[in-house]
Short mmCIF file of C-alpha atoms in Angstrom, two decimals:
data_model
loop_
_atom_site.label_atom_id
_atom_site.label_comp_id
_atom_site.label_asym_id
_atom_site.label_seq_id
_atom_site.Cartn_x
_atom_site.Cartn_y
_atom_site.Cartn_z
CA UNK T 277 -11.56 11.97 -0.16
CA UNK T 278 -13.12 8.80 -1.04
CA UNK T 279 -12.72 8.11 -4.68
CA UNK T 280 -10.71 8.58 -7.84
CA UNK T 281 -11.25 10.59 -10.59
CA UNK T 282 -9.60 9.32 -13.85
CA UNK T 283 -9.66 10.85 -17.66
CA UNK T 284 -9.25 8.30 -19.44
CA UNK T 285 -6.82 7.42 -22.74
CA UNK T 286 -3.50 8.76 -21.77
CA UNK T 287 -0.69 6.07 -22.44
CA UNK T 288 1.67 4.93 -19.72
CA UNK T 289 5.31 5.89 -20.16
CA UNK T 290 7.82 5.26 -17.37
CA UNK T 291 9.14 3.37 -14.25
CA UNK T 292 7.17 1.36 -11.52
CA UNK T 293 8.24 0.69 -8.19
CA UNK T 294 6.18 -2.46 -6.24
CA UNK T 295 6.79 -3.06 -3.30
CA UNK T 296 6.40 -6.48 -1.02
CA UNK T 297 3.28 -8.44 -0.86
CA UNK T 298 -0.14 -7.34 0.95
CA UNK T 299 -0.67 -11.65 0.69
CA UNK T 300 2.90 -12.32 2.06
CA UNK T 301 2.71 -9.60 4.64
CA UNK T 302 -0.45 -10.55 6.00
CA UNK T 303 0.61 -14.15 7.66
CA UNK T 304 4.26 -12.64 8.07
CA UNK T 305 3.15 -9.95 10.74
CA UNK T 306 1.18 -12.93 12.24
CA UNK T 307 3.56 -15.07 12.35
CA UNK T 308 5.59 -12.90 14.70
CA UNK T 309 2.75 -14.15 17.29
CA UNK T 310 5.68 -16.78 17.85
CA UNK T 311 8.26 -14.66 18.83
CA UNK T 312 9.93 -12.91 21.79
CA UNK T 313 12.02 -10.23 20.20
CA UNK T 314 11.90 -7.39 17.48
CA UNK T 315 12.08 -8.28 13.30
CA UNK T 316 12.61 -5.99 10.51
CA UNK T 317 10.85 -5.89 7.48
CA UNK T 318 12.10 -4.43 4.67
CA UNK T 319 9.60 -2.28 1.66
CA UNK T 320 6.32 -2.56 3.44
CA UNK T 321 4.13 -0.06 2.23
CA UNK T 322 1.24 1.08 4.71
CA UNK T 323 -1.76 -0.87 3.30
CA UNK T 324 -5.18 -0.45 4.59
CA UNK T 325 -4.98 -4.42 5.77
CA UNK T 326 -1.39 -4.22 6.76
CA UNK T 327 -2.01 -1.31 9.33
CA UNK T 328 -5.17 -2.89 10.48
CA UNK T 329 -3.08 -6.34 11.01
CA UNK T 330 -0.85 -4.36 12.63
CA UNK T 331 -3.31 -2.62 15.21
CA UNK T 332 -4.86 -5.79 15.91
CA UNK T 333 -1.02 -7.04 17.05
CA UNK T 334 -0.86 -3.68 19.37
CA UNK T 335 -4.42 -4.52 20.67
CA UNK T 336 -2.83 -7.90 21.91
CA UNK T 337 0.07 -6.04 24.16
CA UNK T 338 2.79 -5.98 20.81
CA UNK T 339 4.59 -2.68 19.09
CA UNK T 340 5.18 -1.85 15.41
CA UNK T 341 6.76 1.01 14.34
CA UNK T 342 7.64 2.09 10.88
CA UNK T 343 11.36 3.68 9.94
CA UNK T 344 10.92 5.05 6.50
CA UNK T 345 9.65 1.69 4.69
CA UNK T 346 11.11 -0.26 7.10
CA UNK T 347 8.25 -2.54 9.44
CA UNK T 348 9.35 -2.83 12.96
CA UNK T 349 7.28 -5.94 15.17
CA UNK T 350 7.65 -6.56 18.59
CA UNK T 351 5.67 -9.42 20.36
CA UNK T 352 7.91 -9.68 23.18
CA UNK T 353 5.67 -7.96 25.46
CA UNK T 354 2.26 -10.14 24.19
CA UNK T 355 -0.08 -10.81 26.95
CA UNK T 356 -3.84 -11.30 25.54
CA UNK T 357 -4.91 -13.92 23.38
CA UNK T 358 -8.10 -12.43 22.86
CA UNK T 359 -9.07 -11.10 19.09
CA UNK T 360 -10.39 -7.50 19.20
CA UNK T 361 -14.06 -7.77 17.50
CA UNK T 362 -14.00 -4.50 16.06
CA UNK T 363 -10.47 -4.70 14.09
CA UNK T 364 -11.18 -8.48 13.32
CA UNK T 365 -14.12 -7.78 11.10
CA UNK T 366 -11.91 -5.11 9.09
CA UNK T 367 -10.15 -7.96 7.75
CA UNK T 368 -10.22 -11.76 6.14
CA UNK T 369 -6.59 -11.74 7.08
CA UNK T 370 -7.50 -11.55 11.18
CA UNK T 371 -7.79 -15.73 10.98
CA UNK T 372 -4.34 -16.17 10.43
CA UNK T 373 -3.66 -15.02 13.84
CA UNK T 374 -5.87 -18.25 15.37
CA UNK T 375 -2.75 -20.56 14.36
CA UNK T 376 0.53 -18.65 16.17
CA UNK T 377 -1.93 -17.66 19.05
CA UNK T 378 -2.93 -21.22 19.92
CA UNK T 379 0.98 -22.05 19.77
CA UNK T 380 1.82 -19.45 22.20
CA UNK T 381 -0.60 -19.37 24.35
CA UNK T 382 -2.60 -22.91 24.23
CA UNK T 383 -5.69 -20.54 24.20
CA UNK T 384 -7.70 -17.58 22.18
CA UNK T 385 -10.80 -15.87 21.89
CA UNK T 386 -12.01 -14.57 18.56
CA UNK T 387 -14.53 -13.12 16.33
CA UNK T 388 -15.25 -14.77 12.75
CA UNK T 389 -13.34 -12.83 10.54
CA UNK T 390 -14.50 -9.92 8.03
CA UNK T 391 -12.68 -8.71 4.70
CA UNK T 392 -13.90 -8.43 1.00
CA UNK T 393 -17.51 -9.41 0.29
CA UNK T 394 -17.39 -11.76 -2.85
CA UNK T 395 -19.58 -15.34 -1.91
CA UNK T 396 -19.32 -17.50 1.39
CA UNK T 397 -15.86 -18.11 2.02
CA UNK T 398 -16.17 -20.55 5.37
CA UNK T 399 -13.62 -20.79 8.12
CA UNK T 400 -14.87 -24.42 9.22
CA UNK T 401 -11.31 -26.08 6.88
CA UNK T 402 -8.96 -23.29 9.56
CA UNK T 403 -11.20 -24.84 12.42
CA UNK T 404 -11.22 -28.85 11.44
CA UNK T 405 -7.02 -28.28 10.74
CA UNK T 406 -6.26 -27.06 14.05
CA UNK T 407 -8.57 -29.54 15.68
CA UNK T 408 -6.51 -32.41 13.99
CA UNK T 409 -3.29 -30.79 16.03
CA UNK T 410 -5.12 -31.19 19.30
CA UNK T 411 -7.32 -27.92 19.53
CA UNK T 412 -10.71 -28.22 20.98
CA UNK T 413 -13.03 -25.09 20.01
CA UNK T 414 -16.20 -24.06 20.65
CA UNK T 415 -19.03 -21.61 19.77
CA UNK T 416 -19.82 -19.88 16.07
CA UNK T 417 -19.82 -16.09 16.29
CA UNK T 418 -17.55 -15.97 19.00
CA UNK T 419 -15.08 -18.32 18.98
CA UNK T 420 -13.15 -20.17 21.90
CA UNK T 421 -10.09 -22.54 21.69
CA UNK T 422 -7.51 -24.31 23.73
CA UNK T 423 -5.15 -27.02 23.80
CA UNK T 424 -3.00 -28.41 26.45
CA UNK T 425 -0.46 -28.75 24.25
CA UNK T 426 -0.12 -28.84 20.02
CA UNK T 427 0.43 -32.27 18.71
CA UNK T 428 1.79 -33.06 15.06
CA UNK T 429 -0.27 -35.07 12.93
CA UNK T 430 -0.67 -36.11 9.32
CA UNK T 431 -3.35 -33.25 7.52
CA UNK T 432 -4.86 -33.88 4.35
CA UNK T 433 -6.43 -30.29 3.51
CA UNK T 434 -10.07 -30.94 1.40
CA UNK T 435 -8.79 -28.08 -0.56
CA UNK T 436 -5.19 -26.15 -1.44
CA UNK T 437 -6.42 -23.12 0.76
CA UNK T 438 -3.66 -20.70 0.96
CA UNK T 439 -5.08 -19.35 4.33
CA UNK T 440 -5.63 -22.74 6.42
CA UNK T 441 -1.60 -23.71 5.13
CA UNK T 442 -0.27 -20.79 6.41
CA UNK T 443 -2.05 -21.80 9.69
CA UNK T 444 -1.47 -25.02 10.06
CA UNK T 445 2.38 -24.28 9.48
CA UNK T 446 2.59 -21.47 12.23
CA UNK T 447 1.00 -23.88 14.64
CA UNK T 448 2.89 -26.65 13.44
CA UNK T 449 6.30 -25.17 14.39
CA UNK T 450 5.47 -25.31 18.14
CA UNK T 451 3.86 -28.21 18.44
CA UNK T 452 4.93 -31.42 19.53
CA UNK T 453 6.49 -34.11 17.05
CA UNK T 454 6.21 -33.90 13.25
CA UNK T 455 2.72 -31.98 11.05
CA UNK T 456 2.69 -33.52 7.45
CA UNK T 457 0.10 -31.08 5.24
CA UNK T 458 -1.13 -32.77 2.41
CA UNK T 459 -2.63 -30.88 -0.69
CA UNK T 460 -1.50 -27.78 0.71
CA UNK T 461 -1.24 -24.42 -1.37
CA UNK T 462 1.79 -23.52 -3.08
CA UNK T 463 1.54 -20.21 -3.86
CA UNK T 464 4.79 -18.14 -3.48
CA UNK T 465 3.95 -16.31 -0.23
CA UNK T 466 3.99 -19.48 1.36
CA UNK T 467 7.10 -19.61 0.31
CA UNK T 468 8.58 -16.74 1.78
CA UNK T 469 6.61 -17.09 5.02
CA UNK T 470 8.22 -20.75 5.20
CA UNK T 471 11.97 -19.05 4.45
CA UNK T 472 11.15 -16.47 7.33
CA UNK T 473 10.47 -19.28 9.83
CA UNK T 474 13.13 -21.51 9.15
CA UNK T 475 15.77 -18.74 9.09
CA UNK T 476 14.51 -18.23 12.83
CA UNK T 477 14.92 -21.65 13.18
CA UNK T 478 11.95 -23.80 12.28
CA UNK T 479 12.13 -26.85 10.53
CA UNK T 480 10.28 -26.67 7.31
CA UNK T 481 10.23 -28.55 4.44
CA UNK T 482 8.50 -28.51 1.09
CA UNK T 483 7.43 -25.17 0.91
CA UNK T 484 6.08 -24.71 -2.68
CA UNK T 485 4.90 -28.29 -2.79
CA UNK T 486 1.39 -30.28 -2.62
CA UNK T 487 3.17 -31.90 0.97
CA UNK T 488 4.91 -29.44 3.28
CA UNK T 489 6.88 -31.25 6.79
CA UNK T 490 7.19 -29.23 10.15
CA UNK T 491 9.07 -30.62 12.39
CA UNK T 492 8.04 -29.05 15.74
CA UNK T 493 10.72 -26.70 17.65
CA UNK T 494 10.29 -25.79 21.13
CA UNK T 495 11.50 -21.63 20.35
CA UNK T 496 12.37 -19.60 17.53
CA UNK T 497 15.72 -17.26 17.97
CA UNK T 498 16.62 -14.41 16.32
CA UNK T 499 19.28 -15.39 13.38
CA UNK T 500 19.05 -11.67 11.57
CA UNK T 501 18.01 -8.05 12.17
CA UNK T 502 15.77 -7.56 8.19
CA UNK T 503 13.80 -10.26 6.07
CA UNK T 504 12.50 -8.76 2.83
CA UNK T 505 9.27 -10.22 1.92
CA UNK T 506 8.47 -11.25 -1.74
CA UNK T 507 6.87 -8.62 -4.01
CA UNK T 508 3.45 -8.22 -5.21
CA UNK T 509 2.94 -10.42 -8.14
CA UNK T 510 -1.01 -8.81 -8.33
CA UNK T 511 0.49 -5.49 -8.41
CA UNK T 512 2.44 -6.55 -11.22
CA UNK T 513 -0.25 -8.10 -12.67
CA UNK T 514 -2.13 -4.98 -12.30
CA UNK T 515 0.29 -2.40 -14.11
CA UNK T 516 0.87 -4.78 -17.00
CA UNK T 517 -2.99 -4.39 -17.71
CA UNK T 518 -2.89 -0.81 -16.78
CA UNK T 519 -0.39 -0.49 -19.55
CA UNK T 520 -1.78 -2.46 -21.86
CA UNK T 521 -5.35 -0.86 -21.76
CA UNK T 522 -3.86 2.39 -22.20
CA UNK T 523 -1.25 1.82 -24.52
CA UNK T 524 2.73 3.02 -23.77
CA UNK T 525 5.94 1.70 -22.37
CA UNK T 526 6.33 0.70 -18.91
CA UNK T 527 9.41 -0.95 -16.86
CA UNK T 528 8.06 -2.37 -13.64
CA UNK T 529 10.91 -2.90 -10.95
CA UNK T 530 10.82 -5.60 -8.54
CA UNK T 531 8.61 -8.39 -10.56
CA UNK T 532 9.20 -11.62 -10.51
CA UNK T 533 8.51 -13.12 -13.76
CA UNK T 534 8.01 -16.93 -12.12
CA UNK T 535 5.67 -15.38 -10.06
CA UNK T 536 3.64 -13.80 -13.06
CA UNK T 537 3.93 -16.72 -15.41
CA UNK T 538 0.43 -17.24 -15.71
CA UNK T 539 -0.52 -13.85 -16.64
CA UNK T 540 2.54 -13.32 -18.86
CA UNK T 541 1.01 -16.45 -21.12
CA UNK T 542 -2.39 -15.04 -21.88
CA UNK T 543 -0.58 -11.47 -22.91
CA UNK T 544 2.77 -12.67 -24.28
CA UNK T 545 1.61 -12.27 -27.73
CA UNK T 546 -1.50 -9.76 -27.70
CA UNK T 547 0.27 -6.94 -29.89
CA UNK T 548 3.01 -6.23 -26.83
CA UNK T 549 6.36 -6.84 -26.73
CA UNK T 550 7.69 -8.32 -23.01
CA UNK T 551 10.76 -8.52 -22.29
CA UNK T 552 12.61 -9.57 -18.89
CA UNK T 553 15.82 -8.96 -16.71
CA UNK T 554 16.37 -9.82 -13.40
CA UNK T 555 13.57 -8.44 -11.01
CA UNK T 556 12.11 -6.11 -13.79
CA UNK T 557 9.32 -6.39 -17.13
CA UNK T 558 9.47 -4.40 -20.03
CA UNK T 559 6.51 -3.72 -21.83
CA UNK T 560 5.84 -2.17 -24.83
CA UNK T 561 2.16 -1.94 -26.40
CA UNK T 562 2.27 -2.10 -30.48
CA UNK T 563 -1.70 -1.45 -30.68
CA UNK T 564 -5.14 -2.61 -30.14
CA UNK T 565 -4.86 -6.36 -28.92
CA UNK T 566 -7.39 -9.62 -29.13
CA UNK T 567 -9.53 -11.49 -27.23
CA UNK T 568 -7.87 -14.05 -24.61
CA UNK T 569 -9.80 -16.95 -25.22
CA UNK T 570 -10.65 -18.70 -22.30
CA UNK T 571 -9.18 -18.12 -18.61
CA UNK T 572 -9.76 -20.14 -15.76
CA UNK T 573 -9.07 -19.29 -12.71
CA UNK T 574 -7.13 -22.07 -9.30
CA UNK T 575 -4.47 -22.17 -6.83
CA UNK T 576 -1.15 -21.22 -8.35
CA UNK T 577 0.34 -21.90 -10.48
CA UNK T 578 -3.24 -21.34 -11.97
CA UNK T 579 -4.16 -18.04 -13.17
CA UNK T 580 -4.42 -16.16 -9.79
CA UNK T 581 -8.01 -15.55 -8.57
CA UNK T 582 -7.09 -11.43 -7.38
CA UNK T 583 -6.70 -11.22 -10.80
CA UNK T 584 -9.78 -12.45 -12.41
CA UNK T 585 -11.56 -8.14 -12.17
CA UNK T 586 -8.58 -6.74 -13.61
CA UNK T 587 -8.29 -9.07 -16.66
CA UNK T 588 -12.11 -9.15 -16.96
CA UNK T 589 -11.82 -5.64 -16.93
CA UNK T 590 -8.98 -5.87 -19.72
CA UNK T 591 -10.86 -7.76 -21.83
CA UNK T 592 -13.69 -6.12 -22.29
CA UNK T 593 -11.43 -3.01 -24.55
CA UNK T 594 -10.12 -6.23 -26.87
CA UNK T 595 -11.27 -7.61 -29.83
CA UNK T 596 -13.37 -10.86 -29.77
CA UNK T 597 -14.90 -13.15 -27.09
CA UNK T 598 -12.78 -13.89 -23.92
CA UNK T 599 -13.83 -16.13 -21.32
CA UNK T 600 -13.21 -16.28 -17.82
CA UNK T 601 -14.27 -19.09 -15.40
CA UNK T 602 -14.39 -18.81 -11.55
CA UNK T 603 -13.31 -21.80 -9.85
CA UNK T 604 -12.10 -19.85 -6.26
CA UNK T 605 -14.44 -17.39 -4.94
CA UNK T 606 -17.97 -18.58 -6.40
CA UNK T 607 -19.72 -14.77 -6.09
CA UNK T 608 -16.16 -12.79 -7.30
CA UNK T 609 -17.84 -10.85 -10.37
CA UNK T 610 -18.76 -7.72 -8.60
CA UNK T 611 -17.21 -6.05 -11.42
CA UNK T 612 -19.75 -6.90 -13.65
CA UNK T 613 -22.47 -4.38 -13.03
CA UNK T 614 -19.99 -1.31 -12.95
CA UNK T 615 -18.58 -2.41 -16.14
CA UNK T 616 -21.67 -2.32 -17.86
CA UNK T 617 -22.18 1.10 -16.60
CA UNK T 618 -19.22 2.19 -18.92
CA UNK T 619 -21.02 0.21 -21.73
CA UNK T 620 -19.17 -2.83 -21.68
CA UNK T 621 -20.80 -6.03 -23.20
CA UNK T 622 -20.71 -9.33 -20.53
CA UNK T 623 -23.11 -11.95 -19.83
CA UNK T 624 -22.67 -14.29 -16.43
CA UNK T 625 -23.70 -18.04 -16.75
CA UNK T 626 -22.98 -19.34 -13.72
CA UNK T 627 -19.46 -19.54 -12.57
CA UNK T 628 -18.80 -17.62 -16.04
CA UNK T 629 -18.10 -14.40 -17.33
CA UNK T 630 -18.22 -13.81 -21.35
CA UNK T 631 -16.80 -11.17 -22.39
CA UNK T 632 -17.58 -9.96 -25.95
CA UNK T 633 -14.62 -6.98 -26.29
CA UNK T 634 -15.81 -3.96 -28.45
CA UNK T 635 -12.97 -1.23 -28.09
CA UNK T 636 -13.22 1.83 -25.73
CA UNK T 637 -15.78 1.78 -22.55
CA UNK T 638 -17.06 5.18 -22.21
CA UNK T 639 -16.21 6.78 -18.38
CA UNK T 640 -18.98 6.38 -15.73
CA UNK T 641 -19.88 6.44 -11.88
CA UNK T 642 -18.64 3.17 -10.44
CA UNK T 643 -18.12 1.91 -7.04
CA UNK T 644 -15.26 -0.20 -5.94
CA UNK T 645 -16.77 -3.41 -3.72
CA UNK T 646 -14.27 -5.06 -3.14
CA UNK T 647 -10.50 -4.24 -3.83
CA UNK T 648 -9.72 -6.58 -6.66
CA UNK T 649 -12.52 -5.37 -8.91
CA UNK T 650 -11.54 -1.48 -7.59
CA UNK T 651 -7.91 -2.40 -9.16
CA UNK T 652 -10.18 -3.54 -12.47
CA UNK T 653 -12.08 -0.15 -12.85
CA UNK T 654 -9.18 1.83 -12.66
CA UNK T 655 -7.65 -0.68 -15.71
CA UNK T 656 -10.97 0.26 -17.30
CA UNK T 657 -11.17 4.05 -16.61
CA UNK T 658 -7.84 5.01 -17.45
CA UNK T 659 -8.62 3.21 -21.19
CA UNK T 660 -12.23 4.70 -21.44
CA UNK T 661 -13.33 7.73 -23.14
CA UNK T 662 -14.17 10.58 -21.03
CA UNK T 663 -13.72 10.81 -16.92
CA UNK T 664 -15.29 8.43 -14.85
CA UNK T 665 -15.50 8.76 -10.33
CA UNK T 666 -14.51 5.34 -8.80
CA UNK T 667 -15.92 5.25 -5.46
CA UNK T 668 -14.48 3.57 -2.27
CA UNK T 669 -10.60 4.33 -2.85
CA UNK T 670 -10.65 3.43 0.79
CA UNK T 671 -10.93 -0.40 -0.45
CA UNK T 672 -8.46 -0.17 -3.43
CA UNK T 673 -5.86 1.24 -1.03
CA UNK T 674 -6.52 -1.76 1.48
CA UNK T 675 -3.81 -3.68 -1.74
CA UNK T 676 -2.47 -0.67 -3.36
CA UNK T 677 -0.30 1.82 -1.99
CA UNK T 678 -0.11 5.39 -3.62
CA UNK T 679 -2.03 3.93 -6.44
CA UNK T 680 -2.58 7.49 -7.79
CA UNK T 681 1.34 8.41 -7.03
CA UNK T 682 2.29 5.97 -8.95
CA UNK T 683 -0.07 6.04 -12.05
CA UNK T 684 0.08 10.25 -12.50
CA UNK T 685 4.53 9.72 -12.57
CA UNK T 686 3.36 7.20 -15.39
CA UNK T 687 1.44 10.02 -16.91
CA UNK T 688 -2.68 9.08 -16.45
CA UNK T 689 -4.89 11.95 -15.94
CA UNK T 690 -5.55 10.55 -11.85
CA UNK T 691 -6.70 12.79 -8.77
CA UNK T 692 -8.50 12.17 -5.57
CA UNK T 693 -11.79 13.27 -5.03
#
């Protein structure tokens, strides 16, 4: 069973679980690469990418287990620094691994890394950071590099790339003397990856800033038995649209508005009333909403780039012209063609998408290819008129898990097929 089969125009009505970050997960698991003993972490659902990370960790000599949704890794028993090819194309997320194996082991072999399809997305800005702390690589394809030892240095990234912080940091907390990231990303799951490492005992500073210290440690120690990772603000991002395509009353628990801010904006006052208490959103759809003028996508606090196919997808049931600009992944409108299957009306100029809303899209054949614009057909299909087959629920569960659990207790007409 490889796709989803949704009838369209039922209203959501209900509660939402979401559960902790794919994007905060991701570099966590990694990051136990730097560690001798077992962690615990807490409401980690299986995700495609997650178990994949996870096999690529046992490939290396480690252990997970999973206790309910509890995430058990051990890297005591580590031994090869060597990327498995096969599992390392599954993923983008494989790269993060380069970082906390060069720290441990002054040496790795790897693959270039795989993941969603959307434009050239190159690995050279991971490569030229680590160099800058002493690594020397070599080769294209297959990648070698080693370092005598890690040595801290002052890194001013050409561009906020969530991906090459997160590497630079893990590396950085081994290494010898003080790393000083410039113009570093400061999305929230660096955040939380930062608060993981210094409760082990790292010394990190400036974690949600443009300029993030590391003082270098010689070990990490075990301070705690369970870290809960943050939630998953584009899960969040993702029911809200659901809801609002459909129509109905949702309460999504475990959101964190400050991490949703930028969403919350363009939909605060589209016929919906939102309303917020502690870790949980409220939303209530009073009718047919309008266009949401113009959207640009950038590194957070921006409007987040995973969800530029969902609110594309959104927009195209409003009323009026929205428009939504590109600025992160060049080739990310994949959506485009499968929405105009279901008779929506969008013309692409370059880096952007206008959107000229018209009401209901009509249900179609579509293929998910890649996992954020998957998460935008559903948006669309559960609004549309008529039953539509989404294709490649493999990829939308690589960021969503029990998608069609969770949207059937909300009450949409959702089955696997």
């Amino acid at each position: 069973m490889n796709k989803l089969i949704i009838s369209g125009q039922n209203k959501l009505y209900g509660k939402v679980e979401v559960m902790s970050a794919k994007n905060a997960l991701l570099p966590l698991i990694a990051s136990c690469v730097l560690l001798d003993f077992e962690v615990g972490f807490l409401n980690c659902p299986k995700l495609g990418d997650v178990v994949v990370m996870l096999d690529i960790i046992k490939s290396l000599g480690g252990k997970y287990r999973y206790d309910g949704d509890t995430l058990y890794v051990d890297c005591s028993s580590l031994y090869i620094p060597e990327l498995p090819c096969e599992l390392s194309k599954k993923i983008r997320a494989s790269i993060f691994l380069l970082g906390p194996l060069i720290a441990r082991f002054r040496r790795v072999s790897a693959v270039t890394p795989g993941g969603c399809n959307f434009g050239e997305r190159p690995i050279d800005i991971h490569l030229d950071s680590l160099r800058q702390l002493g690594v020397e690589i070599s080769g294209k394809e297959n990648l070698y590099l080693r370092a005598e030892k890690l040595i801290g240095s002052r890194i001013r990234l050409p561009f906020p790339s969530v991906g090459v912080t997160e590497n630079l940091i893990m590396a950085s907390c081994l290494a010898d003397g003080e790393t000083v990231i410039t113009n570093c990303a400061k999305e929230p799951e660096i955040v939380c990856l930062c608060n993981f490492l210094n409760k082990l005992g790292a010394k990190i500073v400036g974690a949600g800033t443009s300029k993030i210290c590391v003082e270098g440690v010689k070990k990490l120690t075990k301070n705690f038995a369970y870290y809960k990772p943050i939630t998953d603000r584009v899960e969040v991002g993702t029911y809200l649209l659901a809801t609002l395509n459909t129509g109905g009353e949702v309460e999504i628990n475990g959101a964190n508005f400050l991490h949703n801010v930028s969403l919350i904006k363009k939909i605060y006052n589209n016929t919906c009333k939102l309303t917020f208490e502690s870790d949980k959103i409220y939303l209530k759809c009073c009718g047919v909403g309008s266009s949401l003028g113009f959207i640009k996508t950038g590194p957070y606090p921006a409007f987040p780039t995973d969800l530029q196919s969902p609110i594309l997808a959104y927009a195209c049931s409003l009323s009026g012209k929205t428009i939504i600009e590109e600025t992160v992944f060049k080739n990310r409108f994949s959506i485009i063609p499968e929405l105009k299957k279901m008779n929506a009306d969008i013309t692409l100029q370059g880096s952007k998408a206008i959107v000229n809303g018209k009401g209901k899209l009509n249900g179609a054949i579509l293929n998910a290819n890649d996992l954020r614009s998957g998460a935008g057909l559903i948006i669309s299909a559960l609004g549309a008129e008529g039953v539509s087959e989404i294709i490649g629920l493999d990829i939308i569960e690589r960021g969503y898990f029990d998608i069609d659990k969770k949207l059937r207790m909300l009450g949409a007409n959702v089955t696997k097929g």
